[in-house]
Short mmCIF file of C-alpha atoms and ligand atoms in Angstrom, two decimals:
data_model
loop_
_atom_site.label_atom_id
_atom_site.label_comp_id
_atom_site.label_asym_id
_atom_site.label_seq_id
_atom_site.Cartn_x
_atom_site.Cartn_y
_atom_site.Cartn_z
CA MET A 1 28.27 -23.49 15.07
CA THR A 2 30.85 -22.03 17.18
CA THR A 3 31.71 -21.44 20.75
CA ALA A 4 32.17 -17.50 21.87
CA THR A 5 35.84 -17.74 21.82
CA GLU A 6 36.01 -19.49 18.45
CA VAL A 7 35.90 -17.22 15.03
CA GLN A 8 32.89 -17.94 13.31
CA HIS A 9 32.70 -19.46 10.27
CA HIS A 10 30.18 -18.44 7.45
CA LEU A 11 28.85 -20.41 4.75
CA MET A 12 27.80 -19.80 1.13
CA ARG A 13 24.43 -19.23 0.25
CA ILE A 14 23.28 -21.53 -2.61
CA GLY A 15 19.49 -22.53 -3.59
CA GLY A 16 18.45 -21.50 0.02
CA GLN A 17 20.85 -23.87 1.49
CA ASP A 18 24.20 -23.06 3.63
CA VAL A 19 26.87 -24.68 1.86
CA ASP A 20 30.63 -25.29 2.88
CA SER A 21 33.60 -25.59 0.84
CA GLY A 22 37.16 -27.60 1.39
CA ARG A 23 38.66 -24.15 1.11
CA ILE A 24 38.55 -21.18 3.87
CA MET A 25 39.05 -17.47 3.32
CA THR A 26 40.02 -15.73 6.47
CA LEU A 27 38.67 -12.14 7.12
CA ILE A 28 40.65 -9.34 8.65
CA ASP A 29 39.66 -6.35 10.60
CA PRO A 30 41.87 -3.61 8.84
CA SER A 31 41.78 -1.42 11.71
CA ASP A 32 43.95 -3.82 14.06
CA GLU A 33 44.52 -7.23 12.14
CA SER A 34 42.59 -9.27 14.39
CA VAL A 35 40.86 -12.15 12.42
CA VAL A 36 37.07 -11.32 12.09
CA ALA A 37 35.91 -14.51 10.87
CA THR A 38 36.44 -17.41 8.10
CA VAL A 39 34.10 -17.87 5.11
CA ALA A 40 33.45 -20.87 2.85
CA GLN A 41 35.55 -20.17 -0.64
CA GLY A 42 33.74 -21.20 -3.42
CA ASP A 43 35.19 -22.03 -6.78
CA ALA A 44 34.00 -22.31 -10.22
CA ALA A 45 31.83 -25.49 -9.38
CA HIS A 46 30.03 -23.62 -6.61
CA VAL A 47 29.40 -20.75 -9.43
CA ASP A 48 27.75 -23.30 -11.48
CA ALA A 49 25.63 -24.61 -8.44
CA ALA A 50 24.81 -21.03 -7.76
CA VAL A 51 23.98 -20.09 -11.23
CA ALA A 52 21.88 -23.62 -11.72
CA ALA A 53 19.87 -22.57 -8.71
CA ALA A 54 19.18 -19.42 -9.66
CA LYS A 55 18.27 -20.35 -13.38
CA ALA A 56 15.64 -23.09 -11.77
CA ALA A 57 14.00 -20.62 -9.46
CA PHE A 58 13.58 -18.23 -12.58
CA ASP A 59 12.16 -20.99 -14.50
CA THR A 60 9.59 -22.09 -12.24
CA GLY A 61 8.16 -18.53 -12.03
CA VAL A 62 8.54 -18.26 -7.86
CA TRP A 63 9.76 -14.78 -8.13
CA SER A 64 9.86 -14.08 -11.74
CA ARG A 65 6.14 -14.24 -12.44
CA LYS A 66 5.07 -12.98 -9.33
CA THR A 67 3.46 -9.67 -10.06
CA PRO A 68 5.71 -6.59 -9.42
CA GLN A 69 3.42 -5.35 -6.67
CA GLU A 70 3.77 -9.06 -4.86
CA ARG A 71 7.53 -8.28 -5.46
CA ALA A 72 7.47 -5.05 -3.88
CA THR A 73 5.61 -6.05 -0.90
CA VAL A 74 8.34 -8.90 -0.24
CA MET A 75 11.18 -6.44 -0.73
CA ARG A 76 9.52 -3.83 1.95
CA ARG A 77 9.23 -6.65 4.38
CA ILE A 78 12.75 -7.59 3.71
CA ALA A 79 14.06 -3.84 4.35
CA ASP A 80 12.15 -3.74 7.21
CA ALA A 81 13.54 -6.88 8.71
CA ALA A 82 17.36 -5.43 7.54
CA ASN A 83 16.43 -2.39 9.50
CA ASP A 84 15.84 -4.58 12.54
CA ALA A 85 19.30 -6.06 12.17
CA ILE A 86 21.07 -2.77 11.30
CA GLU A 87 23.62 -2.77 14.11
CA HIS A 88 24.67 -6.27 13.37
CA LEU A 89 24.80 -5.48 9.66
CA ILE A 90 26.80 -2.41 10.82
CA GLU A 91 29.27 -4.39 12.80
CA LEU A 92 29.58 -7.02 10.04
CA GLU A 93 30.64 -4.27 7.38
CA LEU A 94 32.98 -2.17 9.44
CA SER A 95 34.85 -5.36 10.97
CA CYS A 96 35.71 -6.35 7.49
CA ASN A 97 36.39 -3.08 5.59
CA GLY A 98 37.52 -0.37 8.50
CA ALA A 99 34.95 1.98 7.86
CA THR A 100 34.28 4.11 11.08
CA ILE A 101 31.22 3.64 12.90
CA ARG A 102 29.49 6.60 11.71
CA GLN A 103 30.40 6.18 8.39
CA ALA A 104 29.01 2.60 8.41
CA THR A 105 25.94 3.76 9.91
CA GLY A 106 25.04 6.57 7.51
CA PHE A 107 26.26 5.50 4.32
CA HIS A 108 27.47 1.82 4.08
CA ILE A 109 24.36 0.44 5.74
CA GLY A 110 22.00 3.03 6.24
CA TYR A 111 21.93 3.86 2.54
CA ALA A 112 22.10 0.39 1.62
CA ILE A 113 18.58 -0.17 3.00
CA THR A 114 17.34 2.84 2.09
CA HIS A 115 18.14 2.32 -1.46
CA PHE A 116 16.64 -1.29 -1.48
CA SER A 117 13.57 0.33 -0.25
CA TYR A 118 13.86 2.63 -3.25
CA PHE A 119 14.03 -0.45 -5.38
CA ALA A 120 11.10 -1.94 -3.92
CA ASP A 121 8.80 1.32 -4.95
CA LEU A 122 10.49 0.92 -8.30
CA ALA A 123 8.67 -2.36 -8.80
CA ASP A 124 5.27 -0.66 -8.05
CA ALA A 125 6.10 2.42 -10.10
CA TYR A 126 8.03 1.12 -12.99
CA ALA A 127 5.98 1.22 -16.74
CA TRP A 128 6.18 -2.83 -17.05
CA ARG A 129 3.82 -2.26 -20.25
CA ARG A 130 4.11 0.79 -22.47
CA PRO A 131 1.69 0.96 -25.38
CA ALA A 132 3.17 2.94 -28.13
CA PRO A 133 0.93 5.20 -30.38
CA ILE A 134 -1.65 3.33 -32.71
CA MET A 135 0.10 3.02 -35.99
CA THR A 136 -1.93 3.22 -39.26
CA PHE A 137 0.99 2.69 -41.75
CA PRO A 138 1.50 0.39 -43.35
CA THR A 139 -1.53 -1.25 -41.43
CA LEU A 140 -3.69 -0.59 -38.39
CA ALA A 141 -1.87 -1.71 -35.31
CA GLN A 142 -1.03 -1.42 -31.88
CA SER A 143 2.33 -2.10 -30.26
CA VAL A 144 2.74 -2.47 -26.69
CA VAL A 145 6.53 -2.76 -25.05
CA HIS A 146 6.70 -5.12 -22.33
CA ARG A 147 9.57 -4.77 -19.89
CA GLU A 148 10.62 -8.30 -18.84
CA PRO A 149 13.40 -9.85 -16.60
CA ILE A 150 16.58 -11.20 -18.23
CA GLY A 151 16.81 -14.30 -16.28
CA VAL A 152 20.21 -14.90 -14.23
CA VAL A 153 21.90 -11.57 -13.21
CA ALA A 154 25.52 -11.82 -11.49
CA ALA A 155 26.63 -9.08 -9.12
CA ILE A 156 30.49 -8.73 -8.71
CA ALA A 157 30.99 -6.23 -5.67
CA PRO A 158 33.88 -4.57 -4.18
CA TRP A 159 34.82 -4.15 -0.87
CA ASN A 160 34.34 -0.16 -0.14
CA PHE A 161 30.76 -0.33 0.09
CA PRO A 162 30.33 -3.85 -0.01
CA LEU A 163 26.43 -4.28 0.96
CA LEU A 164 25.45 -1.04 -0.65
CA LEU A 165 27.06 -1.37 -4.14
CA THR A 166 25.83 -4.99 -4.01
CA LEU A 167 22.30 -4.27 -3.49
CA TRP A 168 22.28 -1.21 -6.18
CA LYS A 169 22.35 -4.53 -8.21
CA VAL A 170 20.66 -6.81 -6.22
CA GLY A 171 17.43 -4.32 -5.66
CA PRO A 172 16.63 -3.59 -9.19
CA ALA A 173 17.49 -7.46 -10.33
CA LEU A 174 15.03 -8.63 -7.88
CA ALA A 175 12.46 -5.69 -8.45
CA ALA A 176 12.44 -7.09 -12.12
CA GLY A 177 11.75 -10.25 -11.22
CA ASN A 178 15.55 -11.82 -11.99
CA SER A 179 17.38 -14.21 -10.20
CA VAL A 180 20.72 -13.13 -8.86
CA VAL A 181 24.16 -14.55 -8.04
CA VAL A 182 26.38 -12.49 -5.97
CA LYS A 183 30.29 -12.79 -6.00
CA PRO A 184 31.00 -10.49 -3.07
CA ASP A 185 34.87 -9.15 -2.39
CA GLU A 186 37.04 -11.42 -0.92
CA HIS A 187 37.50 -9.35 1.93
CA THR A 188 33.76 -8.35 2.45
CA PRO A 189 31.28 -11.16 2.29
CA LEU A 190 29.69 -11.26 5.49
CA SER A 191 26.93 -8.27 5.07
CA ILE A 192 25.57 -9.54 2.13
CA LEU A 193 25.61 -13.27 2.99
CA GLU A 194 23.54 -11.87 6.28
CA PHE A 195 21.25 -9.80 3.96
CA ALA A 196 20.47 -13.01 1.88
CA ARG A 197 19.46 -14.95 4.91
CA ILE A 198 17.19 -12.23 6.05
CA ALA A 199 15.84 -11.93 2.54
CA GLU A 200 14.91 -15.74 2.61
CA ARG A 201 13.33 -15.43 6.15
CA ASN A 202 10.92 -12.64 4.88
CA GLY A 203 9.54 -14.49 1.72
CA LEU A 204 12.21 -14.48 -0.84
CA PRO A 205 11.95 -17.74 -2.42
CA PRO A 206 15.10 -20.03 -2.36
CA GLY A 207 17.55 -19.69 -5.09
CA VAL A 208 16.28 -16.62 -6.03
CA LEU A 209 19.47 -14.77 -4.39
CA ASN A 210 22.57 -16.81 -4.17
CA VAL A 211 25.82 -15.87 -2.45
CA VAL A 212 29.41 -17.58 -3.40
CA PRO A 213 32.17 -15.55 -1.76
CA GLY A 214 35.45 -16.42 -3.75
CA ASP A 215 38.11 -15.64 -5.70
CA GLY A 216 37.81 -13.25 -8.61
CA ARG A 217 39.78 -14.65 -10.93
CA GLU A 218 38.40 -17.96 -10.29
CA ALA A 219 34.74 -17.42 -8.90
CA GLY A 220 34.36 -13.97 -10.34
CA ALA A 221 35.49 -14.86 -14.05
CA ARG A 222 33.36 -18.16 -14.06
CA LEU A 223 30.49 -16.17 -13.31
CA ALA A 224 31.13 -13.37 -15.64
CA SER A 225 31.72 -15.96 -18.36
CA HIS A 226 28.89 -18.53 -17.42
CA PRO A 227 26.57 -18.95 -20.58
CA ASP A 228 23.51 -19.21 -18.57
CA VAL A 229 24.02 -15.79 -16.90
CA GLY A 230 22.22 -13.24 -18.81
CA LYS A 231 23.41 -9.74 -17.49
CA ILE A 232 26.60 -8.85 -15.40
CA ALA A 233 26.84 -5.85 -12.93
CA PHE A 234 30.15 -4.83 -11.61
CA THR A 235 31.54 -2.39 -9.13
CA GLY A 236 35.38 -2.45 -9.10
CA SER A 237 38.67 -1.39 -10.78
CA THR A 238 38.74 -0.32 -14.50
CA ALA A 239 41.27 -3.20 -15.22
CA VAL A 240 38.67 -5.77 -13.79
CA GLY A 241 35.93 -4.15 -15.49
CA ARG A 242 37.92 -4.57 -18.72
CA GLU A 243 38.53 -8.07 -18.02
CA ILE A 244 34.91 -8.63 -17.29
CA MET A 245 33.82 -6.78 -20.58
CA ARG A 246 36.14 -9.72 -22.36
CA LEU A 247 34.67 -12.49 -20.46
CA ALA A 248 30.92 -11.45 -20.95
CA SER A 249 31.50 -10.84 -24.54
CA GLY A 250 31.52 -14.65 -25.08
CA THR A 251 27.92 -15.07 -24.63
CA VAL A 252 27.21 -11.33 -25.62
CA LYS A 253 26.10 -10.48 -21.91
CA GLN A 254 24.37 -7.27 -21.02
CA ILE A 255 26.90 -5.40 -18.99
CA THR A 256 26.81 -2.53 -16.13
CA LEU A 257 30.03 -1.17 -15.10
CA GLU A 258 30.86 1.06 -12.33
CA LEU A 259 34.36 1.70 -12.45
CA GLY A 260 37.39 4.09 -10.88
CA GLY A 261 37.37 7.84 -10.74
CA LYS A 262 39.83 10.69 -10.51
CA GLY A 263 37.34 13.44 -9.52
CA PRO A 264 38.06 17.15 -9.56
CA SER A 265 36.92 19.47 -7.09
CA ILE A 266 36.79 22.85 -8.85
CA VAL A 267 36.96 25.54 -6.60
CA LEU A 268 36.13 29.12 -8.28
CA ASP A 269 37.54 32.51 -7.27
CA ASP A 270 34.34 33.34 -5.92
CA ALA A 271 33.77 30.30 -3.75
CA ASP A 272 32.75 30.68 -0.13
CA LEU A 273 36.16 29.33 1.23
CA ASP A 274 34.99 27.92 4.38
CA MET A 275 32.40 26.08 2.87
CA ALA A 276 35.09 24.82 -0.13
CA VAL A 277 37.64 23.82 2.47
CA ASP A 278 35.39 21.68 4.27
CA GLY A 279 33.63 20.46 1.13
CA VAL A 280 36.87 19.45 -0.78
CA LEU A 281 38.31 17.53 2.25
CA TYR A 282 35.11 16.01 3.04
CA GLY A 283 34.88 15.02 -0.66
CA CYS A 284 38.31 13.36 -0.47
CA PHE A 285 38.73 11.90 3.04
CA VAL A 286 35.35 10.06 3.63
CA HIS A 287 35.96 6.53 4.07
CA SER A 288 39.83 7.03 3.74
CA GLY A 289 39.29 8.18 -0.06
CA GLN A 290 38.22 4.76 -0.74
CA VAL A 291 35.25 5.84 -2.67
CA CYS A 292 35.43 5.75 -6.23
CA GLU A 293 33.46 9.02 -6.82
CA SER A 294 35.71 10.79 -4.46
CA GLY A 295 36.99 14.55 -5.44
CA THR A 296 40.69 13.52 -5.33
CA ARG A 297 41.99 16.68 -7.26
CA ALA A 298 41.23 19.81 -5.86
CA LEU A 299 41.30 22.59 -8.55
CA VAL A 300 42.40 25.78 -7.01
CA PRO A 301 42.75 29.32 -8.33
CA ARG A 302 46.33 29.95 -8.77
CA ASP A 303 46.44 33.34 -6.57
CA ILE A 304 44.87 31.64 -3.78
CA GLN A 305 46.56 28.12 -4.09
CA ASP A 306 49.13 28.67 -1.07
CA GLU A 307 46.35 30.22 1.20
CA PHE A 308 43.87 27.15 0.23
CA VAL A 309 46.51 24.78 0.83
CA ALA A 310 47.28 26.24 4.26
CA ARG A 311 43.69 26.33 5.09
CA LEU A 312 43.11 22.50 4.03
CA VAL A 313 46.21 21.76 5.82
CA GLU A 314 44.88 23.11 9.26
CA ARG A 315 41.44 21.90 8.76
CA ALA A 316 42.78 18.42 8.05
CA LYS A 317 45.14 18.46 11.04
CA THR A 318 41.65 18.17 12.84
CA VAL A 319 40.60 14.53 11.14
CA THR A 320 41.16 12.13 13.77
CA MET A 321 41.93 8.45 13.59
CA GLY A 322 41.15 5.71 15.94
CA PRO A 323 39.14 2.94 16.58
CA THR A 324 36.70 2.29 14.00
CA ARG A 325 33.80 1.55 16.73
CA ASP A 326 34.43 4.85 18.40
CA TRP A 327 31.99 7.53 17.40
CA ASP A 328 34.88 10.23 17.93
CA THR A 329 36.79 8.59 15.36
CA ASP A 330 36.71 10.37 12.18
CA MET A 331 38.81 8.33 9.70
CA GLY A 332 39.72 4.67 9.55
CA PRO A 333 42.31 2.60 8.05
CA VAL A 334 42.83 1.65 4.36
CA ILE A 335 41.67 -1.98 3.42
CA ASN A 336 44.85 -4.22 3.23
CA ALA A 337 48.71 -3.85 3.35
CA THR A 338 48.84 -3.84 -0.36
CA GLN A 339 46.66 -1.05 -0.77
CA GLN A 340 48.61 0.73 2.07
CA ALA A 341 51.69 0.36 0.07
CA ARG A 342 50.18 1.27 -3.17
CA ILE A 343 49.04 4.38 -1.54
CA LEU A 344 52.36 5.35 -0.20
CA ASP A 345 54.20 4.50 -3.83
CA TYR A 346 51.80 7.32 -5.34
CA ILE A 347 52.87 9.58 -2.84
CA ARG A 348 56.51 9.03 -3.15
CA GLY A 349 56.51 8.89 -6.62
CA ALA A 350 54.53 12.49 -6.56
CA GLU A 351 57.49 13.62 -4.46
CA ALA A 352 60.07 12.35 -7.14
CA GLU A 353 58.03 14.13 -9.91
CA GLY A 354 58.48 17.69 -7.95
CA ALA A 355 55.17 17.65 -5.86
CA GLN A 356 55.28 18.71 -2.27
CA VAL A 357 53.58 16.73 0.46
CA ALA A 358 51.90 19.34 2.65
CA LEU A 359 50.69 16.96 5.06
CA GLY A 360 50.63 13.58 6.05
CA GLY A 361 52.20 11.32 3.49
CA GLN A 362 52.95 8.36 5.71
CA ALA A 363 51.82 4.96 7.32
CA LEU A 364 50.94 5.00 10.93
CA ASP A 365 52.51 1.94 12.77
CA GLY A 366 50.29 -1.17 12.90
CA PRO A 367 48.33 -3.17 13.71
CA GLY A 368 46.30 -2.15 11.27
CA PHE A 369 46.78 -0.27 7.82
CA TRP A 370 46.63 3.14 8.30
CA VAL A 371 47.66 6.17 6.16
CA GLN A 372 47.43 9.55 7.36
CA PRO A 373 45.28 12.20 5.74
CA THR A 374 47.67 13.44 2.83
CA ILE A 375 47.94 16.79 0.94
CA VAL A 376 50.29 16.90 -2.08
CA ALA A 377 50.46 20.42 -3.42
CA GLY A 378 52.66 21.53 -6.39
CA VAL A 379 50.89 19.07 -8.49
CA THR A 380 50.09 19.22 -12.18
CA ASN A 381 47.75 17.24 -14.29
CA ASP A 382 50.31 15.28 -16.03
CA MET A 383 51.59 13.67 -13.03
CA ARG A 384 50.87 9.82 -12.01
CA ILE A 385 48.96 11.06 -8.96
CA ALA A 386 46.71 13.23 -10.88
CA ARG A 387 45.90 10.55 -13.45
CA GLU A 388 45.64 7.31 -11.81
CA GLU A 389 43.02 6.38 -8.99
CA VAL A 390 45.00 5.86 -5.80
CA PHE A 391 42.08 4.77 -3.28
CA GLY A 392 43.48 6.34 -0.34
CA PRO A 393 43.33 9.42 1.84
CA VAL A 394 45.12 11.65 -0.61
CA LEU A 395 44.15 14.90 -1.98
CA VAL A 396 46.42 16.54 -4.64
CA VAL A 397 46.13 20.26 -5.25
CA ILE A 398 46.62 21.75 -8.85
CA PRO A 399 46.39 25.42 -9.64
CA HIS A 400 43.79 26.77 -12.40
CA ASP A 401 43.96 30.21 -14.27
CA GLY A 402 40.09 30.54 -14.64
CA ASP A 403 37.20 28.73 -15.37
CA ASP A 404 37.93 27.61 -18.63
CA ASP A 405 41.42 26.10 -17.84
CA ALA A 406 39.72 24.19 -14.55
CA ILE A 407 37.10 23.01 -16.82
CA THR A 408 40.16 21.71 -19.24
CA ILE A 409 41.73 20.29 -16.52
CA ALA A 410 38.71 18.62 -14.97
CA ASN A 411 38.18 17.11 -18.36
CA ASP A 412 41.75 15.83 -19.07
CA SER A 413 41.67 12.67 -17.57
CA ASP A 414 40.51 8.85 -18.43
CA TYR A 415 37.51 8.95 -15.98
CA GLY A 416 34.58 11.03 -15.78
CA LEU A 417 32.56 9.58 -12.86
CA ALA A 418 31.79 12.83 -10.28
CA ALA A 419 32.88 16.31 -9.94
CA SER A 420 32.34 19.30 -7.67
CA VAL A 421 32.19 22.99 -8.41
CA TRP A 422 32.38 25.45 -5.48
CA THR A 423 31.23 28.99 -6.21
CA SER A 424 29.05 31.44 -4.87
CA ASP A 425 27.34 32.14 -8.04
CA ASN A 426 24.66 29.32 -8.98
CA ALA A 427 24.76 30.46 -12.53
CA ARG A 428 28.34 30.12 -13.03
CA GLY A 429 28.45 26.79 -11.11
CA LEU A 430 25.60 25.28 -13.59
CA ALA A 431 27.81 26.76 -16.63
CA VAL A 432 30.73 24.87 -15.39
CA ALA A 433 28.80 21.78 -14.66
CA GLU A 434 27.34 21.99 -18.23
CA ARG A 435 31.06 21.30 -19.60
CA ILE A 436 32.33 18.82 -16.99
CA ARG A 437 32.15 15.48 -18.86
CA SER A 438 31.10 13.01 -15.86
CA GLY A 439 28.53 11.46 -14.60
CA SER A 440 27.65 13.62 -11.67
CA VAL A 441 28.52 16.91 -10.96
CA TRP A 442 27.70 18.66 -7.38
CA ILE A 443 27.71 22.29 -7.08
CA ASN A 444 28.82 23.22 -3.45
CA ASP A 445 28.44 19.58 -2.28
CA ALA A 446 30.22 16.57 -2.50
CA HIS A 447 29.40 12.73 -1.91
CA GLN A 448 25.64 13.21 -2.68
CA ILE A 449 24.34 9.85 -3.71
CA ASN A 450 20.71 10.01 -4.01
CA CYS A 451 19.07 6.95 -5.15
CA GLN A 452 16.34 9.22 -7.18
CA VAL A 453 18.74 10.10 -9.59
CA PRO A 454 20.92 7.83 -11.83
CA PHE A 455 24.94 7.03 -10.75
CA GLY A 456 27.81 6.26 -13.11
CA GLY A 457 30.43 7.38 -15.21
CA TYR A 458 31.39 8.88 -18.72
CA LYS A 459 34.79 7.43 -20.12
CA GLN A 460 36.67 4.79 -18.59
CA SER A 461 34.65 5.14 -15.51
CA GLY A 462 31.78 2.83 -16.72
CA ILE A 463 29.13 1.39 -18.77
CA GLY A 464 25.50 2.54 -17.98
CA ARG A 465 23.71 3.66 -15.07
CA GLU A 466 22.73 2.73 -11.53
CA LEU A 467 20.02 4.12 -9.30
CA GLY A 468 17.41 6.36 -10.36
CA PRO A 469 13.90 5.97 -11.91
CA ASP A 470 15.27 4.12 -14.99
CA ALA A 471 17.05 1.44 -12.91
CA LEU A 472 15.24 -1.31 -14.02
CA ASP A 473 15.71 -0.66 -17.60
CA ALA A 474 19.07 -2.33 -17.23
CA TYR A 475 17.56 -5.27 -15.45
CA THR A 476 14.77 -6.23 -18.14
CA GLU A 477 14.44 -6.98 -21.84
CA ALA A 478 12.29 -4.95 -23.76
CA LYS A 479 9.68 -6.96 -25.64
CA THR A 480 7.48 -5.36 -28.58
CA VAL A 481 4.38 -7.15 -29.05
CA HIS A 482 2.39 -5.89 -32.35
CA LEU A 483 -1.18 -6.40 -32.50
CA ASP A 484 -2.83 -6.18 -35.94
CA LEU A 485 -5.77 -4.14 -36.06
CA SER A 486 -6.20 -4.04 -39.80
CA GLY A 487 -9.43 -6.37 -40.03
CA GLY A 488 -8.01 -8.86 -42.77
CA ARG A 489 -5.90 -9.85 -45.36
CA ALA A 490 -7.04 -6.65 -47.75
CA ALA A 491 -5.46 -4.26 -45.63
CA LYS A 492 -2.13 -6.02 -45.51
CA PRO A 493 0.89 -4.87 -47.88
CA TYR A 494 2.07 -8.39 -48.30
CA ASP A 495 1.97 -7.69 -51.94
CA ILE A 496 5.66 -6.54 -51.50
CA LEU A 497 6.07 -10.55 -52.00
CA LEU A 498 3.13 -12.03 -52.72
CA SER A 499 0.68 -11.14 -55.61
CA HIS A 500 -2.97 -10.15 -54.73
CA ALA A 501 -5.10 -13.27 -54.46
CA ASP A 502 -8.58 -12.35 -56.38
P1 LIG B 1 39.24 -5.17 -8.15
O1 LIG B 1 38.28 -4.44 -9.36
O2 LIG B 1 40.25 -6.21 -8.28
O3 LIG B 1 37.53 -6.15 -7.21
C1 LIG B 1 36.30 -5.94 -7.39
C2 LIG B 1 35.64 -7.46 -7.55
O4 LIG B 1 36.29 -7.80 -8.83
C3 LIG B 1 35.99 -8.26 -6.47
O5 LIG B 1 34.85 -9.11 -6.05
C4 LIG B 1 36.75 -9.15 -7.01
O6 LIG B 1 36.84 -10.51 -6.55
C5 LIG B 1 36.47 -9.32 -8.68
N1 LIG B 1 37.46 -9.83 -9.39
C6 LIG B 1 38.96 -9.30 -9.46
N2 LIG B 1 39.41 -10.05 -10.53
C7 LIG B 1 38.27 -10.70 -11.43
C8 LIG B 1 38.18 -10.83 -12.64
N3 LIG B 1 39.39 -11.60 -13.40
N4 LIG B 1 36.86 -11.56 -13.04
C9 LIG B 1 35.68 -11.37 -12.35
N5 LIG B 1 35.68 -10.97 -10.90
C10 LIG B 1 36.89 -10.19 -10.44
O7 LIG B 1 39.37 -4.13 -7.06
P2 LIG B 1 40.77 -4.72 -5.94
O8 LIG B 1 41.79 -4.89 -6.36
O9 LIG B 1 39.98 -4.87 -4.79
O10 LIG B 1 40.84 -2.75 -5.84
C11 LIG B 1 41.76 -2.19 -6.57
C12 LIG B 1 41.39 -0.95 -7.27
O11 LIG B 1 40.18 -0.95 -7.83
C13 LIG B 1 41.54 0.06 -5.90
O12 LIG B 1 42.52 0.51 -5.79
C14 LIG B 1 40.63 0.95 -6.80
O13 LIG B 1 41.18 1.82 -7.59
C15 LIG B 1 39.51 0.38 -7.60
N6 LIG B 1 38.25 -0.02 -7.01
C16 LIG B 1 37.27 0.70 -7.40
C17 LIG B 1 36.05 0.36 -6.42
C18 LIG B 1 35.06 1.30 -7.17
O14 LIG B 1 34.01 1.93 -6.24
N7 LIG B 1 34.84 1.82 -8.31
C19 LIG B 1 36.13 -0.38 -5.88
C20 LIG B 1 37.09 -1.14 -5.44
C21 LIG B 1 38.30 -1.01 -6.22
#
């Protein structure tokens, strides 16, 4: 397709075919602003074609009517093949989104493949037919609840964990027998395009998984409103989540939304400070803070606030930034110039509101979009930097006056995705966790994304849950099938309407 010196051009995947378009998106490496590749940009017509292909594949039953065990077998084969291609997938991912090689290996791609395998296992283990207790009133009968695929599922994905967060949608959708259309983020379509090709080479029938790179407001919006799409699964900003709800409402689609966060890291006065300092920094700065469940508000006992900030600063100074493919690099760039400017604007805004930058607070010279690891002290929970998702390497420190106060501050947020509690007393940690209004609470830990438990948010952090043993519920319809066992007309309660025939 290209010579070695040329930038490779990637095509859409629709109905098992490579599809080009007259428009091109240029993908940039956020670490050095080099051109990574170009990709065909899809529009509303390409979305329509992909939905039509997905619907046709669904209607033939080529995937939807396979047994769950057959689907699981194919999905495991795909996971194995993705594992064989892991280094290529890592390079595709980090070149577009700026993850360090350590993070891309462990989190971005390592988790993506492991979690896809988990969904294959779920296809095997899921209760596809659930007999209800025999009923005797008003007549003898037996009901069985069938779980059936919805049809065409749309997945709209962000750039921070492109493959992982896409497969959180594609995995359960395929396990349940749906067909899928993915609209990747504009910055990061390559890993899922490659995954779709791997999937087709390893037994996924054409048209079952379609990938249409394109602009959110054009291709994404068309997908979210398409009449033949039965469910939409989205991860991204709360603002776009609201818009997707509005678009999906036209045809009353099922939706799963995984939106923003403003996670509290609650340090109690008995915390092991060595672990808490490292844990709070880990919870905030992984992937340059571009993780929805990051702990971005450190809530620290007032009387150790100065000591804690000093220790955070000393430790954060050891976080190195450098080439993303260098195994010694701790932290990479942020995704683009717009995000970089937005992050700096939040920091300047916090200073204007009276907070103090204890570390960092500046961009680094380019090329690339770099922001120093930043710690902002003297923050109160009403400041903009404490209320809005910054999505950058920015930790704010807010003092608290004991467990009750910490819980009040933690819950005083529009968001409720994840929180952490740092304490040497497990019972105290559990008691605090019970009172936190968020979808995950980690006690003495951070960024624990375990595919065997549900993940998602309270409040404006989203609707529904991804992962966990019930993950297929959100990608299936429940159909109750009632079988009459009464033995004849005489036992029926039809006399509510009809008089008894003698
Ligand atoms: P975004 O919400 O704009 O984009 C996410 C996805 O939605 C992309 O695929 C995009 O093309 C698509 N999209 C955009 N507008 C759409 C529309 N009208 N209809 C359908 N799809 C649409 O996110 P962003 O602009 O890349 O980032 C902005 C902020 O969002 C970040 O600063 C961060 O706060 C938040 N964010 C959160 C997550 C998360 O994991 N929860 C991920 C990325 C970004």
